[in-house]
Short mmCIF file of C-alpha atoms in Angstrom, two decimals:
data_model
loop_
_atom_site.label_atom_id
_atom_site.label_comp_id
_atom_site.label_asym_id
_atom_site.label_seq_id
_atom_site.Cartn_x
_atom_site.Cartn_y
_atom_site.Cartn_z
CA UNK J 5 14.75 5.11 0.69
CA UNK J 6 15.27 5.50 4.45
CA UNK J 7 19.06 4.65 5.83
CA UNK J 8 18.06 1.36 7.42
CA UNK J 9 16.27 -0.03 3.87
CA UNK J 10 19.00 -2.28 1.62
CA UNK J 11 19.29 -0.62 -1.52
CA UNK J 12 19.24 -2.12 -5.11
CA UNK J 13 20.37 0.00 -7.92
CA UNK J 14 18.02 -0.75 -10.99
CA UNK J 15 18.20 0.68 -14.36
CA UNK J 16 14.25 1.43 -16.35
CA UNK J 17 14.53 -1.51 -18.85
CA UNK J 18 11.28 -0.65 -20.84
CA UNK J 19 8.49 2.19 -20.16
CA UNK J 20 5.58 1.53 -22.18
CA UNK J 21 1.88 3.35 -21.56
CA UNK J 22 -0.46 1.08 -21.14
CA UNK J 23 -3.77 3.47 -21.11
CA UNK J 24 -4.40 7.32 -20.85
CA UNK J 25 -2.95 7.49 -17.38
CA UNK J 26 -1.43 4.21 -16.79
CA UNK J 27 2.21 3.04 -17.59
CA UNK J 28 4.36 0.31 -16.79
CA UNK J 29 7.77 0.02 -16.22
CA UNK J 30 10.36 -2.44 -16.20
CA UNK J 31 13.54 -2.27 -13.92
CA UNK J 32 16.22 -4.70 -14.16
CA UNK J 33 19.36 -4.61 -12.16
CA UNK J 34 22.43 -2.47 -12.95
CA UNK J 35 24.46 -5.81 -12.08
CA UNK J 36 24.96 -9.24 -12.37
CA UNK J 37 23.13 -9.48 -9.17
CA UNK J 38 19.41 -11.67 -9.17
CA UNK J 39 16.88 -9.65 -7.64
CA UNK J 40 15.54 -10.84 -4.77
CA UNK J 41 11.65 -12.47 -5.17
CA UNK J 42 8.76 -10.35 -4.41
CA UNK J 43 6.08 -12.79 -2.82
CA UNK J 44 2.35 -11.68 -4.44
CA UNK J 45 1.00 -8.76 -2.92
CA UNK J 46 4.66 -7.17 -2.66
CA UNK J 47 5.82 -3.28 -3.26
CA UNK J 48 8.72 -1.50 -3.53
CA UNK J 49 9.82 2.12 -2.10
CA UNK J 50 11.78 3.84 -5.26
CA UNK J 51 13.91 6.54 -4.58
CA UNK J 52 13.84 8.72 -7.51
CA UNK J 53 16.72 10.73 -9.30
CA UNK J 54 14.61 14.22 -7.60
CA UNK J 55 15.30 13.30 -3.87
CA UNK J 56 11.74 11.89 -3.43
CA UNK J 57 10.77 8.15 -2.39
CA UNK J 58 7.72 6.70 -3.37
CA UNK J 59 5.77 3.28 -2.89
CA UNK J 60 4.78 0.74 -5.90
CA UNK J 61 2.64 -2.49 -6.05
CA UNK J 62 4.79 -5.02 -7.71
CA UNK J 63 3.11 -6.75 -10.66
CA UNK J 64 4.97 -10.13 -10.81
CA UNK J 65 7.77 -11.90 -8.44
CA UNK J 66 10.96 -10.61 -10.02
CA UNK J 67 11.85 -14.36 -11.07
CA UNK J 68 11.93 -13.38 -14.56
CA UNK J 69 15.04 -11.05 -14.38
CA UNK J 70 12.86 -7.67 -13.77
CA UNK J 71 10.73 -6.01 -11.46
CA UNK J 72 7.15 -5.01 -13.19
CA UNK J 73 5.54 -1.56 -11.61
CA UNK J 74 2.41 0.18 -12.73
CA UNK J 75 1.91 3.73 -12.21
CA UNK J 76 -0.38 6.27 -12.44
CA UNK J 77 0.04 9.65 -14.17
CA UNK J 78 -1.64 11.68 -11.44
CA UNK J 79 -2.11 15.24 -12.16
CA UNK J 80 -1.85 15.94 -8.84
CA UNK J 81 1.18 14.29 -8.12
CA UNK J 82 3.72 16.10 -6.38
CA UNK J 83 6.34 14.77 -8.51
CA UNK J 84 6.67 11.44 -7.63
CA UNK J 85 4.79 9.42 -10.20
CA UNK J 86 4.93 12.64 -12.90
CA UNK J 87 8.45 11.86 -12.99
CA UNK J 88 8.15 8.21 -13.63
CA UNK J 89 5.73 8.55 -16.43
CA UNK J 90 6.77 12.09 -18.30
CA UNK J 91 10.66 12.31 -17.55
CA UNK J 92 11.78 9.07 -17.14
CA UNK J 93 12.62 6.79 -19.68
CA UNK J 94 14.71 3.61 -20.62
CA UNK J 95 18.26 3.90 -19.40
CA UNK J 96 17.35 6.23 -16.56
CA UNK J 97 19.35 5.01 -13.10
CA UNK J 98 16.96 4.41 -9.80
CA UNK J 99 17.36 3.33 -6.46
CA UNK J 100 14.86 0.62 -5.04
CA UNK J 101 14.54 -1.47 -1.86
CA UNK J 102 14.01 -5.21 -1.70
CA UNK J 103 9.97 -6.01 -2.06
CA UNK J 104 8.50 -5.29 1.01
CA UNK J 105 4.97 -7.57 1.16
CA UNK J 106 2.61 -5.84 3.93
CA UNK J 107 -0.51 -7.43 1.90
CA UNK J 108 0.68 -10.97 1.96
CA UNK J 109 -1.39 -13.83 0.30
CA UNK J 110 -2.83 -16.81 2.31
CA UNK J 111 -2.37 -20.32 0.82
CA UNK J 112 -4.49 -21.98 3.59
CA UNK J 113 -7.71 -21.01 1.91
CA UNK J 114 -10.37 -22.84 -0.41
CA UNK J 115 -11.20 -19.75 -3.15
CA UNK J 116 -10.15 -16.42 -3.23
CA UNK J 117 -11.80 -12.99 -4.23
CA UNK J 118 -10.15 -10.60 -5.73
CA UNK J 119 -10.96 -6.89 -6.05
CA UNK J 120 -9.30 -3.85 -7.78
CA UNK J 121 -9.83 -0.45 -8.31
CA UNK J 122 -8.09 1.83 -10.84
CA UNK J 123 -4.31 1.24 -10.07
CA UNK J 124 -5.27 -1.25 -7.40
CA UNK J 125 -5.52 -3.90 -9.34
CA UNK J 126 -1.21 -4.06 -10.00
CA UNK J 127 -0.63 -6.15 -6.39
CA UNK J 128 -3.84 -7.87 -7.61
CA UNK J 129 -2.05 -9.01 -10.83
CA UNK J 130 0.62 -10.22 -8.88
CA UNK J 131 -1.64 -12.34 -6.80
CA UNK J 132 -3.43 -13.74 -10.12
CA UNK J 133 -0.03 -15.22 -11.09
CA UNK J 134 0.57 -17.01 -7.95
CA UNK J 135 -2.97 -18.27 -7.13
CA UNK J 136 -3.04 -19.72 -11.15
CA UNK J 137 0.37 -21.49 -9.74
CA UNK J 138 -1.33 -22.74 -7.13
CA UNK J 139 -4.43 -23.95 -8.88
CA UNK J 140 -6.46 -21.92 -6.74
CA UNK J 141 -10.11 -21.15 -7.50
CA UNK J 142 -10.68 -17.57 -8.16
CA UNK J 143 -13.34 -14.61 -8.98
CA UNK J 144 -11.06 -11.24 -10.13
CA UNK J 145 -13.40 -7.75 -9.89
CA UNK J 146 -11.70 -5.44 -12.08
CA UNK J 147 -13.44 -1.61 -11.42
CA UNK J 148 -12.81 0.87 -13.81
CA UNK J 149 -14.57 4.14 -15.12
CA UNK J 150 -14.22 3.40 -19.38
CA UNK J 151 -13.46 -0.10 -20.51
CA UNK J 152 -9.69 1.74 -22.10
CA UNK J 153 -8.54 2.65 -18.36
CA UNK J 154 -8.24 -1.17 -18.06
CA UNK J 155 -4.52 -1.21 -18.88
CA UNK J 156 -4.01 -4.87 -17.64
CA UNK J 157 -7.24 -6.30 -19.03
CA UNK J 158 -5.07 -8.54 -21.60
CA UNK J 159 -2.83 -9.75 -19.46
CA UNK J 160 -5.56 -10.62 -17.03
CA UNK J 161 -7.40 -12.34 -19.70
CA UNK J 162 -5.11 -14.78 -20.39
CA UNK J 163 -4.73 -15.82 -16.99
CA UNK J 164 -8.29 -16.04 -15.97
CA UNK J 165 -11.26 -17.88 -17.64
CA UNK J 166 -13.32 -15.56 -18.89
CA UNK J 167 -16.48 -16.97 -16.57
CA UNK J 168 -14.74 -15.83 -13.54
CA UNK J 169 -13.27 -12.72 -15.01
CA UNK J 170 -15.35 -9.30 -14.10
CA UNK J 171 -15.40 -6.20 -15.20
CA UNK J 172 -16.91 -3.41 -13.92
CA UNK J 173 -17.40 -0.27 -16.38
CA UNK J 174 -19.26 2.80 -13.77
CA UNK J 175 -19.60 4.60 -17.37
CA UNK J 176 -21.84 2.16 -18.83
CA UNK J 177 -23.16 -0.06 -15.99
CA UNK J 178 -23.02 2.25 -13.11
CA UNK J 179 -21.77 2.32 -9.25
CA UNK J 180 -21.25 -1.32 -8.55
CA UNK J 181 -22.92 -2.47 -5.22
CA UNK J 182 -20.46 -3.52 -3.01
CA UNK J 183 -22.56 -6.05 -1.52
CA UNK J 184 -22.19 -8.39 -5.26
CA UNK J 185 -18.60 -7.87 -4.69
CA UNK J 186 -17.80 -9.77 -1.40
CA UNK J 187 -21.12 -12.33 -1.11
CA UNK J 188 -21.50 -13.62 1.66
CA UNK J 189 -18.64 -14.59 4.57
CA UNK J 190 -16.87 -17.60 4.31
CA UNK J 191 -14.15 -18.78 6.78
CA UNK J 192 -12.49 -20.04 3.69
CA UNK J 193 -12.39 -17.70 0.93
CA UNK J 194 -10.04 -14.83 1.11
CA UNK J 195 -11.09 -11.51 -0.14
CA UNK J 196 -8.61 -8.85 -0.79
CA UNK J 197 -9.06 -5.80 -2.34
CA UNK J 198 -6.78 -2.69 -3.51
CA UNK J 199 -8.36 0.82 -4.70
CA UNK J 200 -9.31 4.23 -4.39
CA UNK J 201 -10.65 4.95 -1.01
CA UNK J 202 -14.36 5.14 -2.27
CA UNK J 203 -14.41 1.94 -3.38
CA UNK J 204 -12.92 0.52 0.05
CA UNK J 205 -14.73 2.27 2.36
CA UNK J 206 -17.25 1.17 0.56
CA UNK J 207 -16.30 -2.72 0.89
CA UNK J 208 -15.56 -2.07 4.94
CA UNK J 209 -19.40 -0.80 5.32
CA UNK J 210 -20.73 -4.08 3.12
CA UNK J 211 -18.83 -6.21 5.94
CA UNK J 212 -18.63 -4.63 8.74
CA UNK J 213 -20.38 -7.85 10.38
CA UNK J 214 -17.69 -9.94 9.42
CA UNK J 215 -15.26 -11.22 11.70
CA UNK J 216 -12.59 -8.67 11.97
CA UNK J 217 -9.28 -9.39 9.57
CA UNK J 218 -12.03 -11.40 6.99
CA UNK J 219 -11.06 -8.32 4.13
CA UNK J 220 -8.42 -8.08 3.35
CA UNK J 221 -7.20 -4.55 2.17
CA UNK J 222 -3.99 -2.29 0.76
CA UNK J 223 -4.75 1.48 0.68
CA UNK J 224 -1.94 3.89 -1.43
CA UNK J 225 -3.29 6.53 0.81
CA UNK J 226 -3.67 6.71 4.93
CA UNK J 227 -6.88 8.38 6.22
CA UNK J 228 -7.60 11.85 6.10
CA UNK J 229 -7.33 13.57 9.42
CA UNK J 230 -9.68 15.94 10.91
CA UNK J 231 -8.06 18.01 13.10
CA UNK J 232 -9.81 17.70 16.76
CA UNK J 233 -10.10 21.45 18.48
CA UNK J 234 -9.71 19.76 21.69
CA UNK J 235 -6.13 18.49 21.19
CA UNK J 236 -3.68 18.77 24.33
CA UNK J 237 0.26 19.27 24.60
CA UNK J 238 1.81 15.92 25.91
CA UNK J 239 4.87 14.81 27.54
CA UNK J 240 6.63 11.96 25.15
CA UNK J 241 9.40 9.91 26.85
CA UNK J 242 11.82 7.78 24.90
CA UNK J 243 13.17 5.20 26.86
CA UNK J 244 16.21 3.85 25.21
CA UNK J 245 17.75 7.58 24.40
CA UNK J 246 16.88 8.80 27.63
CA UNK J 247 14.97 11.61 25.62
CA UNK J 248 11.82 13.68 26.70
CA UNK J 249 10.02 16.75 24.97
CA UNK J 250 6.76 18.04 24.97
CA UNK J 251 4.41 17.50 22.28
CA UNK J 252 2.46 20.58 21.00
CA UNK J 253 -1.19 20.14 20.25
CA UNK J 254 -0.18 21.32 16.17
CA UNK J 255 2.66 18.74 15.82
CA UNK J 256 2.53 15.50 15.18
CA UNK J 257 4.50 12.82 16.64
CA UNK J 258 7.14 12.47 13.38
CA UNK J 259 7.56 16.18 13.90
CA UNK J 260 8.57 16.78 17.43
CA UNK J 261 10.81 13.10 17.32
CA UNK J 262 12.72 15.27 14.10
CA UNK J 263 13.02 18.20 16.49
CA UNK J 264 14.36 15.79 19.15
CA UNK J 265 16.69 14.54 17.03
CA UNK J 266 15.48 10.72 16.93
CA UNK J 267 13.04 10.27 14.43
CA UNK J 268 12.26 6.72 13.10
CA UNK J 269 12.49 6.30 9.13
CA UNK J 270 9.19 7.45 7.22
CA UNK J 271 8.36 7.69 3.75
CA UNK J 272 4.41 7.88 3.26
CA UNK J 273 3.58 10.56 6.06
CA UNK J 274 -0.15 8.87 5.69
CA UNK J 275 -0.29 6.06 7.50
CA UNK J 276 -0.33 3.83 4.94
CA UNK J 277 3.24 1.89 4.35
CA UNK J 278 4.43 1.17 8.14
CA UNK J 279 7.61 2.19 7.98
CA UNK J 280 7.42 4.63 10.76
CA UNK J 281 6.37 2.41 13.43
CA UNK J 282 7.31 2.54 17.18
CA UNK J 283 6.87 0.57 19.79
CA UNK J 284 4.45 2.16 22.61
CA UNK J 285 5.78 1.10 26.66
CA UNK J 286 3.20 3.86 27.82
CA UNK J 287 0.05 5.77 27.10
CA UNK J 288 -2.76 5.66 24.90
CA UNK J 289 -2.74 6.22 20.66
CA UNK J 290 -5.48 8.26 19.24
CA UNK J 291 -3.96 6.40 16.08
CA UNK J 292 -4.97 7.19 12.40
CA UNK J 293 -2.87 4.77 9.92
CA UNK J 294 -5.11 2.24 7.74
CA UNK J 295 -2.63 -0.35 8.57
CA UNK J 296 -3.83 -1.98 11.86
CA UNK J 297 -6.91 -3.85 12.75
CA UNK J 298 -9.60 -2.66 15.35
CA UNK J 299 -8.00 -4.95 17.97
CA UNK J 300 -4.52 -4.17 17.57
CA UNK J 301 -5.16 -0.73 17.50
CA UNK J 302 -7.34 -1.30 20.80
CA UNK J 303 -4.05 -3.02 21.76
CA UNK J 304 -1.84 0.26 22.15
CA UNK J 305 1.48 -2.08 21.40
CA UNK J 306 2.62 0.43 18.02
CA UNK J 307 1.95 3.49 17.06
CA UNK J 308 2.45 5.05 13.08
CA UNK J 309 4.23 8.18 14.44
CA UNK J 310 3.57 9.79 10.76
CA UNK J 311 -0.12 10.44 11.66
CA UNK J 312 -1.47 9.32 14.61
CA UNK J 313 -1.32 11.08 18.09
CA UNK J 314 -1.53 10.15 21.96
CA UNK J 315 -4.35 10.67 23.97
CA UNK J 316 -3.44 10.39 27.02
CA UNK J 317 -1.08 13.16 28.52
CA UNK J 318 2.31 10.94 28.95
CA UNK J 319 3.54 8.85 26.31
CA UNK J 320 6.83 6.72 26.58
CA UNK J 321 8.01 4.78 23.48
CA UNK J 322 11.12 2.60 22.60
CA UNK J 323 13.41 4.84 21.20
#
């Protein structure tokens, strides 16, 4: 939880594994307090009893009393989501923020289709509910490996017919072509989509022709760099603070703004939940976060300080 985030203290209500990897958990709050609704799409940052904060797609709205999470047993967590799943249990004490929704639902469109991957498919469940609500037309993609790593199949089923219900088993049926995924573009049917990066860089090549924005997308992970050989010290300026230092061409920006002494609040460090962003005044952003669009990257107007880097040899931000 960074020190600007509102805190709710939440107690694990019920912890139940859903499939080999996948469990979900219940948190209600340690008060007589309502929790505040999560709008479809939603996640919260949980700060965990270790020290460590980590981001979750919220399955429902929280009007029921509790905040739903699904998580994934990752064996190569770094102890995030291996504590929620092998140590923690009902009764155990967290930390969460209010539902932050950075992969918001549009109600001004016709149909909607809906894609998930794996674990993606928890802000995808979310959206179910509120599109059914809506009486909104729908086609849900569900993309798993064996029919058992489905862990939300059941609830899904009751919520969608069964004609416009698909599931996608790459054991038995093989890779699915992206291309029967997304159809053709429509102005007004919404696609979103939530998965491994495989699956959604495989979705961004089947429409790269459409107009830019028309997929909608929520990565868990930023892009992997590649460090460029050709990389450059630079001079940062921070305007409000009256700050400057110079940027080495092995640091990134979050790390010489910590050595400064006026680092924003970050959680991810992959460019994938925006809490680090800055404003840029000056300078150009060789920027790597999954979070802005071609144009507003193009645009120069915020930088993810977590990942991306400047370009050009002076950079002056609002800090």
């Amino acid at each position: 939880m960074t020190a600007t985030t509102t805190a709710l203290n939440v107690v694990i209500d019920s912890h139940r594994r859903l499939s080999q990897r996948i469990h979900q958990i219940e948190l209600v709050p340690r008060d007589a307090r309502p929790l505040p609704f999560a709008p479809a799409g939603s996640h919260l940052e949980v700060r965990l009893p270790n020290g460590m904060t980590r981001h979750y797609s919220l399955l429902d709205s929280g009007s029921e009393g509790c905040y739903r999470i699904g998580v994934l047993n990752d064996p190569t967590s770094r102890g995030g989501s291996a504590f929620l799943t092998e140590q923690a249990s009902p009764g155990t004490a967290l930390s969460v923020s209010a539902p932050k929704d950075h992969f918001p639902l549009d109600d001004s469109l016709e149909r909607y289709v809906l894609i998930g991957g794996g674990i993606g498919i928890t802000p995808l469940v979310a959206m179910v509910r509120q599109l059914r609500q809506w009486e909104a037309p729908l086609e849900l993609h569900y993309l798993v490996r064996h029919r058992e790593d489905a862990a939300f199949l059941a609830e899904l089923e009751a919520l969608v017919p069964e004609a416009h219900l698909h599931l996608h088993e790459s054991s038995r049926q093989g890779r699915t072509d992206p291309r029967t995924l997304v159809g053709h573009h429509d102005p007004d049917v919404g696609v979103y989509a939530c998965g491994p990066d495989g699956l959604l860089t495989a979705l961004t090549e089947a429409t790269r022709h459409w107009p830019e924005g028309a997929l909608r997308m929520e990565r868990f992970r930023g892009i992997t760099e590649t460090v460029s050989h050709d990389r450059s010290s630079c001079l940062v300026e921070l305007k409000r603070s009256g700050s400057r230092f110079t940027l080495a061409p092995d640091e990134s920006l979050l790390d010489g703004l910590t050595r400064t002494g006026v680092a924003p609040d970050s959680l991810c460090c992959e460019g994938a939940c925006g809490t680090c962003a800055v404003t840029v005044l000056e300078g150009e952003i060789d920027h790597r976060d999954v979070l802005q669009s071609d144009s507003e990257k193009a645009a120069n107007e915020l930088v993810y300080v977590c990942v991306s880097r400047p370009k050009s040899e002076k950079l002056v931000l609002d800090l």
